[in-house]
Coordinates of C-alpha atoms in Angstrom, one line a residue:
X23 CA 27.0 -37.0 -14.5
X24 CA 28.7 -34.0 -12.7
X25 CA 31.7 -35.7 -12.1
X26 CA 31.9 -37.3 -15.6
X27 CA 31.5 -33.6 -16.9
X28 CA 34.4 -32.5 -14.8
X29 CA 36.7 -35.3 -15.7
X30 CA 35.7 -35.3 -19.4
X31 CA 35.8 -31.7 -20.3
X32 CA 35.5 -32.8 -24.1
X33 CA 32.0 -34.6 -23.4
X34 CA 28.8 -32.7 -23.0
X35 CA 26.5 -33.9 -20.3
X36 CA 22.9 -33.1 -20.2
X37 CA 20.9 -34.2 -17.2
X38 CA 17.2 -34.2 -17.9
X39 CA 14.1 -34.8 -15.8
X40 CA 10.3 -34.3 -16.2
X41 CA 10.0 -32.4 -12.9
X42 CA 10.4 -28.8 -13.4
X43 CA 11.0 -27.9 -9.8
X44 CA 13.9 -30.3 -9.7
X45 CA 15.5 -29.2 -12.7
X46 CA 15.0 -25.5 -11.5
X47 CA 16.8 -26.5 -8.2
X48 CA 19.9 -28.0 -10.1
X49 CA 20.1 -24.7 -12.0
X50 CA 20.0 -22.5 -8.9
X51 CA 22.4 -21.8 -6.2
X52 CA 20.5 -24.1 -3.7
X53 CA 21.0 -27.6 -5.1
X54 CA 18.1 -30.0 -4.3
X55 CA 20.4 -32.4 -2.3
X56 CA 23.2 -32.1 0.1
X57 CA 26.2 -33.9 -0.6
X58 CA 29.8 -33.0 0.4
X59 CA 31.7 -31.7 -2.4
X60 CA 29.1 -31.8 -5.1
X61 CA 28.4 -28.1 -5.2
X62 CA 31.8 -27.2 -6.1
X63 CA 31.8 -29.8 -8.8
X64 CA 28.3 -28.7 -10.5
X65 CA 29.3 -25.0 -10.3
X66 CA 32.8 -25.7 -12.1
X67 CA 30.9 -27.4 -15.0
X68 CA 27.3 -26.0 -15.0
X69 CA 26.9 -24.1 -18.3
X70 CA 30.1 -25.2 -19.8
X71 CA 29.7 -29.0 -20.5
X72 CA 27.1 -29.9 -17.8
X73 CA 23.4 -28.8 -18.6
X74 CA 20.2 -29.4 -16.5
X75 CA 17.0 -29.4 -18.6
X76 CA 13.4 -30.5 -18.9
X77 CA 13.6 -30.8 -22.6
X78 CA 14.0 -34.7 -22.4
X79 CA 13.2 -35.5 -25.9
X80 CA 15.6 -33.0 -27.5
X81 CA 18.6 -34.1 -25.6
X82 CA 17.8 -37.8 -25.6
X83 CA 17.5 -37.4 -29.3
X84 CA 21.1 -35.6 -29.7
X85 CA 22.8 -38.0 -27.1
X86 CA 25.2 -40.9 -28.1
X87 CA 25.0 -42.5 -24.6
X88 CA 21.8 -42.3 -22.7
X89 CA 22.2 -43.1 -18.8
X90 CA 19.0 -44.1 -17.5
X91 CA 18.7 -43.3 -13.6
X92 CA 15.0 -43.5 -12.9
X93 CA 13.4 -45.0 -9.6
X94 CA 13.0 -48.8 -9.4
X95 CA 10.9 -48.8 -6.2
X96 CA 9.4 -51.8 -4.5
X97 CA 6.0 -52.8 -6.0
X98 CA 3.2 -51.8 -3.5
X99 CA 0.3 -53.8 -5.2
X100 CA -0.2 -56.7 -7.8
X101 CA 2.3 -59.7 -8.5
X102 CA 5.3 -59.5 -6.0
X103 CA 4.0 -56.5 -4.0
X104 CA 6.3 -55.8 -1.0
X105 CA 9.4 -57.5 -2.7
X106 CA 9.4 -57.2 -6.5
X107 CA 10.9 -53.9 -8.4
X108 CA 8.5 -51.7 -10.0
X109 CA 9.9 -51.2 -13.5
X110 CA 7.1 -48.7 -14.6
X111 CA 9.4 -45.8 -14.8
X112 CA 12.2 -47.8 -16.6
X113 CA 9.6 -48.9 -19.1
X114 CA 8.2 -45.6 -20.0
X115 CA 11.7 -44.2 -20.4
X116 CA 12.6 -46.9 -22.5
X117 CA 9.7 -46.2 -24.8
X118 CA 10.2 -42.7 -24.9
X119 CA 14.1 -43.1 -25.9
X120 CA 12.6 -45.6 -28.8
X121 CA 10.1 -42.9 -30.0
X122 CA 12.4 -39.9 -30.0
X123 CA 15.7 -41.4 -31.2
X124 CA 16.8 -40.8 -34.8
X125 CA 20.4 -42.3 -34.7
X126 CA 22.1 -45.5 -33.1
X127 CA 22.6 -45.2 -29.1
X128 CA 23.9 -46.9 -26.1
X129 CA 21.5 -47.1 -23.3
X130 CA 23.1 -47.5 -20.1
X131 CA 21.1 -48.9 -16.9
X132 CA 22.2 -46.9 -14.2
X133 CA 19.3 -47.6 -11.9
X134 CA 19.7 -50.8 -9.7
X135 CA 17.5 -53.4 -11.5
X136 CA 16.6 -56.8 -11.2
X137 CA 18.7 -59.4 -13.0
X138 CA 17.3 -59.8 -16.7
X139 CA 15.8 -56.3 -16.9
X140 CA 18.1 -55.5 -19.8
X141 CA 16.5 -58.3 -21.8
X142 CA 13.0 -56.5 -21.4
X143 CA 14.4 -53.3 -22.0
X144 CA 16.1 -54.5 -25.4
X145 CA 12.6 -55.8 -26.5
X146 CA 11.0 -52.6 -26.0
X147 CA 13.7 -50.8 -27.8
X148 CA 14.0 -53.1 -30.8
X149 CA 10.5 -53.4 -31.3
X150 CA 10.0 -49.8 -31.7
X151 CA 13.5 -49.0 -33.3
X152 CA 12.5 -48.0 -36.8
X153 CA 15.7 -49.4 -37.9
X154 CA 17.8 -47.8 -35.4
X155 CA 20.4 -50.0 -33.5
X156 CA 20.4 -49.9 -29.8
X157 CA 23.1 -51.3 -27.3
X158 CA 22.1 -51.9 -23.8
X159 CA 25.0 -51.9 -21.1
X160 CA 24.6 -52.2 -17.4
X161 CA 26.7 -49.9 -15.2
X162 CA 25.5 -50.2 -11.7
X163 CA 26.4 -47.4 -9.1
X164 CA 28.7 -48.4 -6.1
X165 CA 29.0 -44.8 -4.6
X166 CA 27.8 -44.1 -1.0
X167 CA 26.1 -41.1 0.1
X168 CA 28.0 -38.9 2.1
X169 CA 31.1 -39.9 0.4
X170 CA 29.8 -39.8 -3.2
X171 CA 32.2 -37.4 -4.6
X172 CA 35.3 -39.1 -3.2
X173 CA 33.9 -42.4 -4.3
X174 CA 33.4 -41.3 -7.9
X175 CA 37.1 -39.6 -8.0
X176 CA 38.5 -42.9 -6.8
X177 CA 36.1 -45.7 -7.3
X178 CA 37.1 -49.5 -5.9
X179 CA 35.9 -50.5 -9.4
X180 CA 33.8 -49.5 -12.3
X181 CA 31.6 -52.4 -13.6
X182 CA 30.4 -52.5 -17.1
X183 CA 28.1 -55.2 -18.5
X184 CA 27.2 -55.9 -22.1
X185 CA 26.3 -58.3 -24.7
X186 CA 29.0 -60.7 -25.7
X187 CA 28.5 -59.8 -29.3
X188 CA 31.0 -57.4 -31.5
X189 CA 28.3 -54.5 -31.2
X190 CA 28.0 -55.3 -27.5
X191 CA 31.8 -55.3 -27.0
X192 CA 32.1 -52.0 -29.1
X193 CA 29.5 -50.4 -26.8
X194 CA 31.4 -51.6 -23.7
X195 CA 34.6 -50.0 -25.0
X196 CA 32.8 -46.8 -25.8
X197 CA 31.8 -46.3 -22.1
X198 CA 35.0 -47.7 -20.8
X199 CA 36.8 -45.0 -22.7
X200 CA 34.6 -42.4 -20.9
X201 CA 35.6 -43.9 -17.3
X202 CA 39.5 -44.2 -18.7
X203 CA 39.7 -40.5 -18.5
X204 CA 40.3 -40.9 -14.8
X205 CA 39.9 -44.3 -13.6
X206 CA 42.9 -46.7 -13.9
X207 CA 42.1 -49.4 -16.3
X208 CA 42.6 -52.3 -14.0
X209 CA 39.8 -50.8 -11.9
X210 CA 37.2 -50.9 -14.9
X211 CA 35.8 -54.6 -14.9
X212 CA 33.7 -55.8 -17.9
X213 CA 31.4 -58.6 -17.7
X214 CA 28.2 -60.1 -19.3
X215 CA 25.0 -58.2 -18.7
X216 CA 23.3 -60.4 -16.2
X217 CA 26.7 -60.5 -14.1
X218 CA 26.6 -56.8 -13.9
X219 CA 23.1 -56.4 -12.9
X220 CA 23.4 -59.1 -10.2
X221 CA 26.6 -57.7 -8.9
X222 CA 25.0 -54.7 -7.5
X223 CA 22.2 -56.7 -5.6
X224 CA 24.8 -59.0 -4.3
X225 CA 27.2 -56.0 -3.0
X226 CA 24.2 -54.4 -1.2
X227 CA 23.0 -57.7 0.1
X228 CA 26.7 -58.6 1.4
X229 CA 26.9 -55.0 3.1
X230 CA 23.6 -55.3 4.7
X231 CA 24.2 -58.7 5.9
X232 CA 27.4 -57.5 7.7
X233 CA 25.2 -54.9 9.4
X234 CA 22.5 -57.5 10.5
X235 CA 25.3 -59.8 11.6
X236 CA 26.9 -57.5 14.2
X237 CA 23.4 -56.3 15.2
X238 CA 22.5 -60.0 15.9
X239 CA 25.6 -60.2 18.0
X240 CA 24.6 -57.0 19.8
X241 CA 21.5 -58.7 21.2
X242 CA 23.6 -61.7 22.4
X243 CA 26.1 -59.4 24.1
X244 CA 23.6 -57.5 25.8
X245 CA 21.9 -60.7 27.2
X246 CA 25.5 -62.1 28.2
X247 CA 27.2 -59.1 29.6
X248 CA 29.6 -59.1 26.7
X249 CA 30.6 -55.7 24.8
X250 CA 29.6 -55.6 21.4
X251 CA 32.1 -52.9 20.5
X252 CA 35.0 -55.0 22.0
X253 CA 33.6 -58.0 20.0
X254 CA 33.2 -56.4 16.6
X255 CA 36.8 -54.7 17.1
X256 CA 38.1 -58.2 17.8
X257 CA 36.4 -59.9 14.8
X258 CA 37.2 -57.0 12.6
X259 CA 41.1 -57.5 13.3
X260 CA 40.9 -60.7 11.3
X261 CA 42.1 -59.6 7.8
X262 CA 39.8 -62.2 6.2
X263 CA 36.8 -60.1 7.6
X264 CA 37.9 -56.7 7.9
X265 CA 36.7 -53.9 10.3
X266 CA 34.3 -52.0 7.8
X267 CA 30.6 -52.2 8.3
X268 CA 30.9 -53.8 11.8
X269 CA 29.5 -51.1 13.8
X270 CA 26.4 -52.1 15.9
X271 CA 23.6 -49.7 15.4
X272 CA 19.8 -49.3 15.3
X273 CA 19.7 -50.9 12.0
X274 CA 20.6 -49.8 8.5
X275 CA 18.5 -47.4 6.3
X276 CA 18.6 -45.6 3.0
X277 CA 16.9 -46.2 -0.1
X278 CA 18.8 -49.4 -1.4
X279 CA 19.6 -52.0 1.1
X280 CA 16.2 -53.0 1.9
X281 CA 14.7 -52.7 -1.3
X282 CA 17.4 -54.5 -3.1
X283 CA 17.4 -57.5 -0.7
X284 CA 13.6 -57.8 -1.1
X285 CA 14.2 -57.8 -4.9
X286 CA 16.8 -60.6 -4.6
X287 CA 14.5 -62.6 -2.2
X288 CA 11.9 -62.2 -5.1
X289 CA 14.2 -63.2 -7.9
X290 CA 15.4 -66.2 -5.7
X291 CA 11.7 -67.3 -5.3
X292 CA 10.7 -66.8 -8.9
X293 CA 13.7 -69.2 -9.8
X294 CA 12.8 -71.8 -7.6
X295 CA 15.3 -71.2 -5.1
X296 CA 13.2 -70.8 -1.5
X297 CA 16.2 -71.7 0.7
X298 CA 18.3 -68.8 -0.7
X299 CA 15.5 -66.3 -0.6
X300 CA 14.9 -67.3 3.2
X301 CA 18.5 -66.8 3.7
X302 CA 18.6 -63.3 2.4
X303 CA 15.0 -62.6 4.1
X304 CA 16.5 -63.1 7.6
X305 CA 18.9 -60.0 7.0
X306 CA 15.7 -57.8 6.8
X307 CA 14.1 -59.5 9.7
X308 CA 17.1 -59.0 12.0
X309 CA 17.0 -55.3 11.0
X310 CA 13.4 -54.9 11.7
X311 CA 14.0 -56.8 15.0
X312 CA 17.0 -54.5 16.0
X313 CA 14.8 -51.2 15.5
X314 CA 11.7 -52.7 17.6
X315 CA 14.3 -53.9 20.2
X316 CA 15.6 -50.5 20.4
X317 CA 12.4 -49.0 21.0
X318 CA 11.4 -51.4 23.5
X319 CA 14.8 -50.8 25.5
X320 CA 14.0 -47.1 25.5
X321 CA 10.5 -47.6 26.9
X322 CA 11.6 -50.1 29.4
X323 CA 14.3 -47.8 30.8
X324 CA 11.6 -45.3 31.6
X325 CA 9.4 -47.3 33.8
X326 CA 7.8 -48.9 30.8
X327 CA 5.9 -46.0 29.6
X328 CA 7.1 -42.8 27.6
X329 CA 3.5 -41.2 27.5
X330 CA 3.7 -37.5 27.7
X331 CA 7.6 -37.6 28.2
X332 CA 9.6 -35.6 26.2
X333 CA 12.4 -37.3 24.1
X334 CA 15.0 -35.6 21.9
X335 CA 15.9 -37.3 18.6
X336 CA 19.3 -36.0 17.3
X337 CA 19.7 -36.9 13.7
X338 CA 16.8 -38.0 11.3
X339 CA 18.5 -39.0 8.0
X340 CA 19.7 -42.6 7.5
X341 CA 23.3 -41.7 8.3
X342 CA 25.8 -38.6 8.4
X343 CA 26.6 -36.1 5.8
X344 CA 23.4 -36.4 3.9
X345 CA 19.7 -35.1 4.0
X346 CA 18.3 -38.5 2.9
X347 CA 15.5 -40.0 5.2
X348 CA 14.5 -42.9 2.8
X349 CA 14.1 -46.0 5.1
X350 CA 15.9 -44.3 7.8
X351 CA 15.5 -46.2 11.3
X352 CA 14.7 -42.9 12.9
X353 CA 11.2 -43.3 11.3
X354 CA 10.5 -46.7 12.9
X355 CA 11.9 -45.4 16.1
X356 CA 9.9 -42.3 16.1
X357 CA 6.7 -44.2 15.2
X358 CA 7.3 -46.7 17.9
X359 CA 7.6 -44.1 20.5
X360 CA 4.9 -41.9 19.3
X361 CA 2.6 -45.1 19.5
X362 CA 3.4 -44.9 23.2
X363 CA 2.5 -41.3 23.3
X364 CA 5.9 -39.8 23.8
X365 CA 6.4 -36.1 22.9
X366 CA 9.3 -35.8 20.5
X367 CA 11.7 -33.0 19.6
X368 CA 13.6 -34.1 16.5
X369 CA 16.8 -32.4 15.0
X370 CA 18.7 -32.7 11.9
X371 CA 20.9 -30.2 10.2
X372 CA 20.1 -31.4 6.7
X373 CA 16.4 -32.4 7.0
X374 CA 13.6 -29.9 6.9
X375 CA 10.5 -30.1 9.4
X376 CA 8.3 -30.6 6.5
X377 CA 10.2 -33.5 5.2
X378 CA 10.1 -35.1 8.9
X379 CA 6.4 -34.6 9.1
X380 CA 5.9 -36.2 5.7
X381 CA 8.1 -39.2 6.6
X382 CA 6.2 -39.8 9.8
X383 CA 2.8 -40.0 8.1
X384 CA 3.8 -42.0 4.9
X385 CA 3.1 -45.6 4.5
X386 CA 5.8 -48.0 3.9
X387 CA 7.2 -47.8 0.5
X388 CA 5.2 -44.8 -0.7
X389 CA 8.3 -42.5 -0.4
X390 CA 9.6 -44.2 -3.6
X391 CA 6.2 -43.7 -5.5
X392 CA 6.2 -39.8 -6.0
X393 CA 2.7 -38.8 -7.0
X394 CA 3.9 -36.5 -9.9
X395 CA 5.7 -39.7 -11.3
X396 CA 2.6 -41.9 -11.4
X397 CA 1.9 -42.9 -15.1
X398 CA -1.6 -41.7 -16.1
X399 CA -4.2 -44.3 -16.3
X400 CA -6.8 -43.7 -18.9
X401 CA -9.3 -42.9 -16.3
X402 CA -7.2 -40.4 -14.5
X403 CA -6.5 -38.7 -18.0
X404 CA -10.5 -38.8 -18.4
X405 CA -11.0 -37.4 -14.9
X406 CA -8.4 -34.6 -15.6
X407 CA -10.1 -33.6 -18.9
X408 CA -13.6 -33.4 -17.3

C-alpha cells in the first residue's frame, strides 16, 4: 500500500486494522516491521495520501477498491486441521465489507488463499449486498521479505484474476490502471480468478521444491564425499535450471512456503488427487528431515551430547534483512538442542529477546493465530460480560 501511495500520488490509500497498537506503531517513528527501504517510502507519503487508521468501517465505506490482506493461517483443529487454510478472518472481513458498504466496490484478495475462495467470498458479499455490486479480483503478492520494496518497484509480474464477464473485465482494468502508473504493461498478467489464486500457491510450491531438492542432494553429498556447493553450482549453470534457490541450507522457513504447500496438499486431496498431494507433501518432509539431520550432526560432532554445553546461535529470523521469525528453521534447531539440555546464546540484530522466548515456547501454527484476533464465541462474550 505504501508503494502504491508513492507511485500514485493521485490515489488516497488508507491502511486499516482492528489492532490499535499496530496502527499506533505505523503512525510512529518506529515502524512495527523491519524491511530495507520501507521507512523512506512510508515517511514520504504518510499524512499526504497514505493514512493508517483503526476506523475500519469509515475507510472501507469510502473506498472504491478494498484490498483484503488478513491472515489465512493453517487450521489447528476441525476439518483439514494441520493442512487446510483457516478462512475465519477472511470471512469476517467480507461480512464487515458487506455490512458497511453504501456504494459499488472492487474487493481484492491480497492474502494467499485456497483456490475457489473468491466464490465463497462472492456469496457472502452478494447475499448481504443490499443491491450493491461487488466485483472480486485475485491479486496475489509475489514480493519476498528482505527485498520487498525493490520487488514492488520492479516486479517480475503483477497478476490480476477476475471474472470473465463485462463487469469482471472492467474491474480488472481499474486495478490494472493503478499498477500501470509504474509497471510496464507487458508485466501485468490478467487471468481468470482460479488461475490467479492457484498461481500463487504453485509459485511458492515450486520455490520450496527447489530448496528441498538441493537439501536432499546435500545429504547424498555428505554421504558420498561430494561437495554440495560444487554440485549446485554445476547444476545451476544449466540455463534451463538457473542458479537461484539452489543454496543448501538448514531448510526453508517463513510464513508462506510450508503453509501454502500444506494448503495445496489439502486441495489436491479434496479434489481426489492423492498422488499429487503426496508429491507435494514430500517437499515438507525433506524440509523437516533436513532440520532434524542438522541437529543430529551438531550433537554427533560433540561426542553425542550437548548437555550443559554452551552453543551460540547467530541469526534467528528465517532469512537475512528481516525480523520475521515465522516458521524459522532456527526454532526447530534450538528446540532440538534444548531437548538435549544445551545452553544456548541466541543473537539476531532484528529480533527481540521477547520474540525469541515466545517462539521457543509456542506450539506449531499458533504464531499465525494471534489471540486478539480470535473471533468471539458466544460463550467467550458471555464470560466477558459476567
